[in-house]
PDB file of C-alpha atoms in Angstrom:
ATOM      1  CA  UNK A 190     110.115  68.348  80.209  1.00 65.00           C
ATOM      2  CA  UNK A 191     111.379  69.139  76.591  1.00 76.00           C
ATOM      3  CA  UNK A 192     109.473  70.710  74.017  1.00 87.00           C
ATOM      4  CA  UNK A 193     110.021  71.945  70.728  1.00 93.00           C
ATOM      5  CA  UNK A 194     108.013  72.984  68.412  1.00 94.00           C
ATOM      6  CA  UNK A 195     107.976  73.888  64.539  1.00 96.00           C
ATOM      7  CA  UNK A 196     105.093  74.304  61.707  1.00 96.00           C
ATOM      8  CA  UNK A 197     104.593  71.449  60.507  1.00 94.00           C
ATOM      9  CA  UNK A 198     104.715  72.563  56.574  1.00 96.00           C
ATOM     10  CA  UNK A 199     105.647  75.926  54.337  1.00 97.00           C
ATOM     11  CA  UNK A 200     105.445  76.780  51.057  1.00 97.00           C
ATOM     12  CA  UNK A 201     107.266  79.290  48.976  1.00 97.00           C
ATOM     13  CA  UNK A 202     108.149  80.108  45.567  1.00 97.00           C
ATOM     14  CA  UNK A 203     111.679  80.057  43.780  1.00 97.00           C
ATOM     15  CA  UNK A 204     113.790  83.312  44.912  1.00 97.00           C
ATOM     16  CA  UNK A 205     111.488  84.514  47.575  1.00 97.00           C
ATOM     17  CA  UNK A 206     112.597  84.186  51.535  1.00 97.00           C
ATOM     18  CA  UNK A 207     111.423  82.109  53.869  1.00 98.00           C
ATOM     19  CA  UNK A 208     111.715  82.115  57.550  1.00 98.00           C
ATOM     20  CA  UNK A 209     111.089  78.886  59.825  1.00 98.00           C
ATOM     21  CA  UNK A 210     110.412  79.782  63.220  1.00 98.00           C
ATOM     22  CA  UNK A 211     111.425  77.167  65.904  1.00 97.00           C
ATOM     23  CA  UNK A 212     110.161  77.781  69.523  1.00 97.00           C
ATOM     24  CA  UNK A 213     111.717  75.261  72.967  1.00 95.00           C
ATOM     25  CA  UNK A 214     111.378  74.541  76.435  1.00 91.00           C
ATOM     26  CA  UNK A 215     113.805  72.480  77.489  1.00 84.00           C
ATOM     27  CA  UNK A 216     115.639  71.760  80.811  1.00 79.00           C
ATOM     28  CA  UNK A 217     119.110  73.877  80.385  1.00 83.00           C
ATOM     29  CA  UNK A 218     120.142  75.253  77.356  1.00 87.00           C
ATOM     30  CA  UNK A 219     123.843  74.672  75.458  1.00 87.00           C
ATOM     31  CA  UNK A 220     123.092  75.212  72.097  1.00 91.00           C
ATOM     32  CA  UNK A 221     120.316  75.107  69.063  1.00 94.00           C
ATOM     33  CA  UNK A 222     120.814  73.073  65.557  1.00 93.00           C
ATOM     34  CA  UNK A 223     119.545  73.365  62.149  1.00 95.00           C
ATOM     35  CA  UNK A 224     119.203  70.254  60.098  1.00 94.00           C
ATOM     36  CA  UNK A 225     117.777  70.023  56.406  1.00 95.00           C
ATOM     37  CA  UNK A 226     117.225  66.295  55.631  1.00 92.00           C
ATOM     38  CA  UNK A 227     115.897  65.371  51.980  1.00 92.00           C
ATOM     39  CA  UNK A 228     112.947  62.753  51.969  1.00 86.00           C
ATOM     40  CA  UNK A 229     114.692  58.943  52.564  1.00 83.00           C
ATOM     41  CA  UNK A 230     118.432  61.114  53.141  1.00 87.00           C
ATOM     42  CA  UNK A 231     119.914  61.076  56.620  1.00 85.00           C
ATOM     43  CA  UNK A 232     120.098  65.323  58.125  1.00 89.00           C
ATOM     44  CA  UNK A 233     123.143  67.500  57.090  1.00 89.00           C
ATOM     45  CA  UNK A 234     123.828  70.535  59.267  1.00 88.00           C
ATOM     46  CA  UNK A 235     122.887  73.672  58.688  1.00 92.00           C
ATOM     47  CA  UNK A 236     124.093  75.835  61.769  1.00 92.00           C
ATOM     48  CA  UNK A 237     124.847  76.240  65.163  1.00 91.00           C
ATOM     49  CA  UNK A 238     123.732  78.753  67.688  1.00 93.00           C
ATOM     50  CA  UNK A 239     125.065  79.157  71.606  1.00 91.00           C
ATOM     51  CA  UNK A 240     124.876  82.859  72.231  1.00 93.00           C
ATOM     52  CA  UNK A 241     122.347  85.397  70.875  1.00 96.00           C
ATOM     53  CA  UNK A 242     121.804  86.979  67.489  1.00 96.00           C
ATOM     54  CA  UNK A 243     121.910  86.157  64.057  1.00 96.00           C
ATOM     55  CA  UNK A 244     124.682  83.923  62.291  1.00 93.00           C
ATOM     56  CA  UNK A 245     124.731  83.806  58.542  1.00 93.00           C
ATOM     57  CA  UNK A 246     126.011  81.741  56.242  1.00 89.00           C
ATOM     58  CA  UNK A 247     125.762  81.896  52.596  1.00 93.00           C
ATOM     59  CA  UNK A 248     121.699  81.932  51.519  1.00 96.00           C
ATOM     60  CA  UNK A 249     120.672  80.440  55.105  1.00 96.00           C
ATOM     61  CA  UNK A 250     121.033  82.318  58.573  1.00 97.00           C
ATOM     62  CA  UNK A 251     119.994  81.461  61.869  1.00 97.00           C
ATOM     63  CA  UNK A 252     118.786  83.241  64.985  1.00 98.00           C
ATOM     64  CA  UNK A 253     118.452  83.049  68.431  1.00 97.00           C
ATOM     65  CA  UNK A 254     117.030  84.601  71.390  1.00 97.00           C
ATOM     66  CA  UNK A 255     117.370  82.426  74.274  1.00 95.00           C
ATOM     67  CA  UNK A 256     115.604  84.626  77.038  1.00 94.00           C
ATOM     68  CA  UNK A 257     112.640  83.555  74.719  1.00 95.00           C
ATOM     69  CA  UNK A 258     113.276  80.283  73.655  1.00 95.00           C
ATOM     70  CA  UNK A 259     113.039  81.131  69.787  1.00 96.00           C
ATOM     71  CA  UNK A 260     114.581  80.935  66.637  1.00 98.00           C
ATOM     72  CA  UNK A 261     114.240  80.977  63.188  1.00 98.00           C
ATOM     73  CA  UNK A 262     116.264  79.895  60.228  1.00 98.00           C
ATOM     74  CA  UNK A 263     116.001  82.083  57.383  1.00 98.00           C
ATOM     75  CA  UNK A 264     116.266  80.716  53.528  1.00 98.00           C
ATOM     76  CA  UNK A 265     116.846  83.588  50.978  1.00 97.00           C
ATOM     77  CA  UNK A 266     116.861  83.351  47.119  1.00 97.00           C
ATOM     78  CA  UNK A 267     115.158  80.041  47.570  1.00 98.00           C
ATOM     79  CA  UNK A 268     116.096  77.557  45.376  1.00 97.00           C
ATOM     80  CA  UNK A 269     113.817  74.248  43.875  1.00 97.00           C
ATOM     81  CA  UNK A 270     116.738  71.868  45.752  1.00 96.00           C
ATOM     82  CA  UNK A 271     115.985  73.548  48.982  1.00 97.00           C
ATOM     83  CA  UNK A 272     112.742  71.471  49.093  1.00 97.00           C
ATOM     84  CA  UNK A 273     112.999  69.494  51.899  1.00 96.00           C
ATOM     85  CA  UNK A 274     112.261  69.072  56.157  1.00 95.00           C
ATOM     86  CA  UNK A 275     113.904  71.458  58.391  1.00 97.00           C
ATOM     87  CA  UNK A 276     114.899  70.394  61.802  1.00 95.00           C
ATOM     88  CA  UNK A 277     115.219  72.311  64.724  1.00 96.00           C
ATOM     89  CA  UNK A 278     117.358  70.668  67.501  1.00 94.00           C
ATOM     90  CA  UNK A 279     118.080  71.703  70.837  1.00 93.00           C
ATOM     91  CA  UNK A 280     121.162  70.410  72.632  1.00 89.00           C
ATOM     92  CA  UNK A 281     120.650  70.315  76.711  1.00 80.00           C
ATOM     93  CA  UNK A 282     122.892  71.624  79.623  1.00 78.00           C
ATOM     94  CA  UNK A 283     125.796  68.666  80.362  1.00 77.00           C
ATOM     95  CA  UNK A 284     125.219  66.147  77.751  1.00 76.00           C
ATOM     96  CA  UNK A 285     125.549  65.782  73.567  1.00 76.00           C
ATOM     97  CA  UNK A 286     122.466  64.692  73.072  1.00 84.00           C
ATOM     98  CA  UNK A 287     120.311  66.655  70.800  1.00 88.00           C
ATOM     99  CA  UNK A 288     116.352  66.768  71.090  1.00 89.00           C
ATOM    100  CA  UNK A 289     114.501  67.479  68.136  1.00 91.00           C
ATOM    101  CA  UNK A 290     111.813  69.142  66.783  1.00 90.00           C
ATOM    102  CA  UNK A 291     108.960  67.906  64.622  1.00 88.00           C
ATOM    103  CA  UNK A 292     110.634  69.099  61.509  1.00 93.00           C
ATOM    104  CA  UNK A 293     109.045  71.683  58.584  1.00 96.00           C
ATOM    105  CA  UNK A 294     108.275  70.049  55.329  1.00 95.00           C
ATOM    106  CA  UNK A 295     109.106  73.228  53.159  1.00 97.00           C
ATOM    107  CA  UNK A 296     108.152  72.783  49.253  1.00 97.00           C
ATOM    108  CA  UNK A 297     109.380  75.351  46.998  1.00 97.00           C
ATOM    109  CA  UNK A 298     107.539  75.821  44.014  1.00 96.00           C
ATOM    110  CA  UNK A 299     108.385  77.641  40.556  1.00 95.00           C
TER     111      UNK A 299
ATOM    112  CA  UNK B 229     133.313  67.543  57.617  1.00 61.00           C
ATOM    113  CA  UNK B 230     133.941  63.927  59.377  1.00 67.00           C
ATOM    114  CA  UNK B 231     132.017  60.779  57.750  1.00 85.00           C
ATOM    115  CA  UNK B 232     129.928  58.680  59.357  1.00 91.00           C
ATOM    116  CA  UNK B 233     128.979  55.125  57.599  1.00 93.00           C
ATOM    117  CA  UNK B 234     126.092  53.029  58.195  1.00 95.00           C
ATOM    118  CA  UNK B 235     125.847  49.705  56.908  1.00 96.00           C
ATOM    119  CA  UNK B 236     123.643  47.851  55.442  1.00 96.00           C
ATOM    120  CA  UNK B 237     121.825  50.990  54.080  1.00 94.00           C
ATOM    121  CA  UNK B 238     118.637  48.562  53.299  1.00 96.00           C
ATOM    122  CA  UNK B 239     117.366  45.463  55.060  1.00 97.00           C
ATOM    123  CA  UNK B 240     114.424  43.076  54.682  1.00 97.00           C
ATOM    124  CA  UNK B 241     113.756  40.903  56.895  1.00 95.00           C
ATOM    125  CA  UNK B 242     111.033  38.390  58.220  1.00 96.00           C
ATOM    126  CA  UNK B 243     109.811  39.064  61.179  1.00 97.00           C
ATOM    127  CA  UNK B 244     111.110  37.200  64.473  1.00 96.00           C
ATOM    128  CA  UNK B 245     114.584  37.785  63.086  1.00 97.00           C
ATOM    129  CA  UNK B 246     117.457  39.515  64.677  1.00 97.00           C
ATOM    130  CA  UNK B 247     119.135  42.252  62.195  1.00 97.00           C
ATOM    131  CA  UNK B 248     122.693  44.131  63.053  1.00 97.00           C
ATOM    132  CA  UNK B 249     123.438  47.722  62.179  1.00 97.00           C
ATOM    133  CA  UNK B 250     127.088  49.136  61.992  1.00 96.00           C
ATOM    134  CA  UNK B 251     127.818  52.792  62.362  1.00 95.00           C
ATOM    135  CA  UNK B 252     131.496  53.933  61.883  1.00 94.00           C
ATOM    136  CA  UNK B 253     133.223  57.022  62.391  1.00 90.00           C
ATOM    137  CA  UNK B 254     135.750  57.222  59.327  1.00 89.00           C
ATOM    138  CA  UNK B 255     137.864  59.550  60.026  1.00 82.00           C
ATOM    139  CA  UNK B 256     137.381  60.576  63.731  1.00 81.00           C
ATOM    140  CA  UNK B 257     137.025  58.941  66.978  1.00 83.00           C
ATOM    141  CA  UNK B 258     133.619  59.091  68.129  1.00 82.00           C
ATOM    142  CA  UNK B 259     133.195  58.965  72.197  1.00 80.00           C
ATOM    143  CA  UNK B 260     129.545  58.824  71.628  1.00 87.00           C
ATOM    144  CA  UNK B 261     127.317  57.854  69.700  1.00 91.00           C
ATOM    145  CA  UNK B 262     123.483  58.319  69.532  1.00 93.00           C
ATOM    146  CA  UNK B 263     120.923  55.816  67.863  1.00 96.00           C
ATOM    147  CA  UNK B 264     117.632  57.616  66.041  1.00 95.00           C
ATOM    148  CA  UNK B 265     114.662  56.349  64.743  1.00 95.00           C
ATOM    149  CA  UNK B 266     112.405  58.083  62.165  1.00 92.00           C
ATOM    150  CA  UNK B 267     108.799  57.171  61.116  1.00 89.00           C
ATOM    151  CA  UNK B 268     107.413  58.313  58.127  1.00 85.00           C
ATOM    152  CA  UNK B 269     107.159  61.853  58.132  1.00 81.00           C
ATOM    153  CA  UNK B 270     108.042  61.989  61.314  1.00 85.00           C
ATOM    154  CA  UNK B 271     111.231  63.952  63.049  1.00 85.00           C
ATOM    155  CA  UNK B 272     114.077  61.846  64.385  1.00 91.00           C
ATOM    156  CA  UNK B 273     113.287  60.252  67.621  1.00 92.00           C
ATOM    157  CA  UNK B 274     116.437  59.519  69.849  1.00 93.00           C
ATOM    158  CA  UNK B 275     116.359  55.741  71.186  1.00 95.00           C
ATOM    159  CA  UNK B 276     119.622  55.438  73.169  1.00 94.00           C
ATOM    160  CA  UNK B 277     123.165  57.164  73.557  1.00 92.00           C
ATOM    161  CA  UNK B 278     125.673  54.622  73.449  1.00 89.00           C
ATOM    162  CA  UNK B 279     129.419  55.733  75.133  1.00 84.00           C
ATOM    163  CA  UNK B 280     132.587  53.668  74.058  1.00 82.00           C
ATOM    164  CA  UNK B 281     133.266  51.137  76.462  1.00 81.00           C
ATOM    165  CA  UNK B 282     130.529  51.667  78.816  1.00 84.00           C
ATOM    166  CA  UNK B 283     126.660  50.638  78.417  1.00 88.00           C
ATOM    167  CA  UNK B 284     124.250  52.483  76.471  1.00 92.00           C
ATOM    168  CA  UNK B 285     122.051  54.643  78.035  1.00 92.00           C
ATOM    169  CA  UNK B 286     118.165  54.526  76.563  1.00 95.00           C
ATOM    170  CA  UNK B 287     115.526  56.853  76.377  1.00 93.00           C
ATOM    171  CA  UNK B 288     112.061  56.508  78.103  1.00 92.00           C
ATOM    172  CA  UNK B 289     110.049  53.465  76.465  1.00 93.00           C
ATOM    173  CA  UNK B 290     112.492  51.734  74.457  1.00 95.00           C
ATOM    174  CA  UNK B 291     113.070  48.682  75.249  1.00 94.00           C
ATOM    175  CA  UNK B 292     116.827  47.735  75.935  1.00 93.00           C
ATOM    176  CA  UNK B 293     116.686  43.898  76.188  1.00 94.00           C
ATOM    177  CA  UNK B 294     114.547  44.585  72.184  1.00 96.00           C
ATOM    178  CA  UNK B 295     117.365  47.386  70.741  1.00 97.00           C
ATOM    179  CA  UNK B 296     120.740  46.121  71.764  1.00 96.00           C
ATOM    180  CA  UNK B 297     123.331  48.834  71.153  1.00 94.00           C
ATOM    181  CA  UNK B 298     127.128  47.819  71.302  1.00 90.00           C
ATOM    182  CA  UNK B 299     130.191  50.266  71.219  1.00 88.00           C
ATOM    183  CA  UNK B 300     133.024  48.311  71.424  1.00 81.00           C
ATOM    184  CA  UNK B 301     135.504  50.930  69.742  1.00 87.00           C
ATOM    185  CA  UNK B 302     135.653  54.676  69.406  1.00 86.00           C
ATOM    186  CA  UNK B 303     134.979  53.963  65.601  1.00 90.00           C
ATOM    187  CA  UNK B 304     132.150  51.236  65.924  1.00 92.00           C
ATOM    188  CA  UNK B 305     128.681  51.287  67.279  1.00 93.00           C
ATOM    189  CA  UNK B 306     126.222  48.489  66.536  1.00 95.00           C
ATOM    190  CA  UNK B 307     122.451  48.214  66.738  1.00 97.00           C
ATOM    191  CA  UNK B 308     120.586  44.608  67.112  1.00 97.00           C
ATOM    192  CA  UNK B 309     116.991  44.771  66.643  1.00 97.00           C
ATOM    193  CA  UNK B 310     116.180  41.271  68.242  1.00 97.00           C
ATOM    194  CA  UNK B 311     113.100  39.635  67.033  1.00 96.00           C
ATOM    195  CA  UNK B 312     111.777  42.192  64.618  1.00 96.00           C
ATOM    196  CA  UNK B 313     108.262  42.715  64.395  1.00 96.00           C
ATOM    197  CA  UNK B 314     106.658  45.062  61.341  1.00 96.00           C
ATOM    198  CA  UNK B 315     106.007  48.021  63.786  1.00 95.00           C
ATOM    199  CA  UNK B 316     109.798  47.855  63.575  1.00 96.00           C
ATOM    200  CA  UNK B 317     110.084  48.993  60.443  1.00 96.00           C
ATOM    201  CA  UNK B 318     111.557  52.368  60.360  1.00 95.00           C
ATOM    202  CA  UNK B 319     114.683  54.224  59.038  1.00 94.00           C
ATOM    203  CA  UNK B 320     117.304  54.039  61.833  1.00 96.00           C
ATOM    204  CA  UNK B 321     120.191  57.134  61.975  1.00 95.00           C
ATOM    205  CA  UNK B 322     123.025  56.941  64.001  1.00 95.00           C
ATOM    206  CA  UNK B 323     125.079  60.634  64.766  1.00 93.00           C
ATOM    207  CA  UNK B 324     128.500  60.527  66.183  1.00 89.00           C
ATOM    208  CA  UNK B 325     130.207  63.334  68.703  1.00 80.00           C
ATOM    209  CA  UNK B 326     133.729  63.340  68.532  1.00 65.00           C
ATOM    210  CA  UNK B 327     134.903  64.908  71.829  1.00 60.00           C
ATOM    211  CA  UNK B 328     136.835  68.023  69.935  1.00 51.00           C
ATOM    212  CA  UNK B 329     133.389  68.535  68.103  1.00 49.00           C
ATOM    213  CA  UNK B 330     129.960  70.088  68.923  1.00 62.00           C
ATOM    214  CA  UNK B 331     127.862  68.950  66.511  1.00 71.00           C
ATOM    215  CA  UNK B 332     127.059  65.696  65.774  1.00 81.00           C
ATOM    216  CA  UNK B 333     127.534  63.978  61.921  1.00 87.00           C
ATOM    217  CA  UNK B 334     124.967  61.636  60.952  1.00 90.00           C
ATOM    218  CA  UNK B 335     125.545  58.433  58.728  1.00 92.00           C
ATOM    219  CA  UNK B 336     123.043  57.807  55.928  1.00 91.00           C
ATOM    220  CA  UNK B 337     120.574  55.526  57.796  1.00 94.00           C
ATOM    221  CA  UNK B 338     119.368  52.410  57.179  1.00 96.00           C
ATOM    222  CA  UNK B 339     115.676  51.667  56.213  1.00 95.00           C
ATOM    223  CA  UNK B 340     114.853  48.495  57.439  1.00 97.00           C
ATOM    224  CA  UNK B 341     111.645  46.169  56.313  1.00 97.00           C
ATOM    225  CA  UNK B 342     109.946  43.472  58.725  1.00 97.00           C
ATOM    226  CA  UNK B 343     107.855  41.200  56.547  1.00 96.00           C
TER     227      UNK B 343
END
């Protein structure tokens, strides 16, 4: 079957660093999404992982370890804007679609 | 990045009505498609892939004959919600996969009301 799971909410505060973990069990693996989708706002891609380690990108990096099913996305020098859910997606061997996660709410306070 | 539309963006309607949703890929030709739905604070839940040309494929418990999903070009997927009851409401997403991408873009949704 296909799992995937993610904490449900988070909290930080403006200009700290945040890291959203994202654990899966799914049958086959070809690649892991990040999503952040604002409250009535269709998702907007964050990044893309197929192989192992860390890819960064600007304030937001992503990491995977497949052997374990896991990976985070990391938010630094958070931001009041970056308020919002957090999805973690998992694409399957031989096919596009994309599973998802529960989703993080993450609110960022001042 | 490509552009995916979604029209309308809102709908009301009352229910035992049929309402049509149009995705299009703007500037891309989409091979596939995929059809979400997303309760309230809820993650995206996939309903059906739908390939250009070919019949949709659904996932477990949703109800084909209920969701009718129509890709008749490689720029145009539609999504009939036939006799819409208020569980229905919900804010529907659709993605597209162009075959020289590997991630999917998803259009704005549409939030759709049964009275």
């Amino acid at each position: 079957g296909q799992n995937i799971d993610q904490p449900t909410e988070m909290t930080a505060t403006e200009g700290a660093i945040v890291q959203i973990n994202c654990t899966y069990q799914t049958s086959g693996f070809n690649g892991l999404f990040w999503y952040q989708q604002h409250a009535g706002e269709a998702p907007t891609f964050l990044s893309y992982n197929v192989l192992d380690g860390l890819e960064e990108k600007g304030r937001f990096s992503s990491f995977l370890s497949r052997s374990k099913g896991y990976s985070y996305l990391l938010l630094k020098e958070l931001q009041m804007k970056d308020s919002a859910s957090y999805l973690c997606a998992v694409r399957a061997q031989g096919t596009d679609k994309l599973i998802f996660g529960t989703g993080t709410r993450l609110q960022v306070f001042p | 990045g490509a552009v995916v539309s979604q029209h309308p963006s809102r709908v009301i309607c009352k229910s035992g009505t049929s309402v049509k949703i149009e995705c299009r890929s703007l500037d891309f030709q989409a091979t596939t498609m995929f059809w979400y739905r997303q309760f309230p604070k809820q993650s995206l839940m996939l309903m059906a892939t739908s390939n250009e040309g070919s019949k949709a494929t659904y996932e477990q418990g949703v109800e084909k004959d209920k969701f009718l999903i129509n890709h008749a070009s490689l720029t145009l997927s539609t999504l009939t919600v036939t006799s819409a009851h208020p569980e229905d409401s919900s804010f529907y997403i659709c993605s597209a996969a162009g075959s020289a991408y590997y991630e999917q873009y998803f259009g704005p949704g549409t939030r759709l009301t049964v009275t």
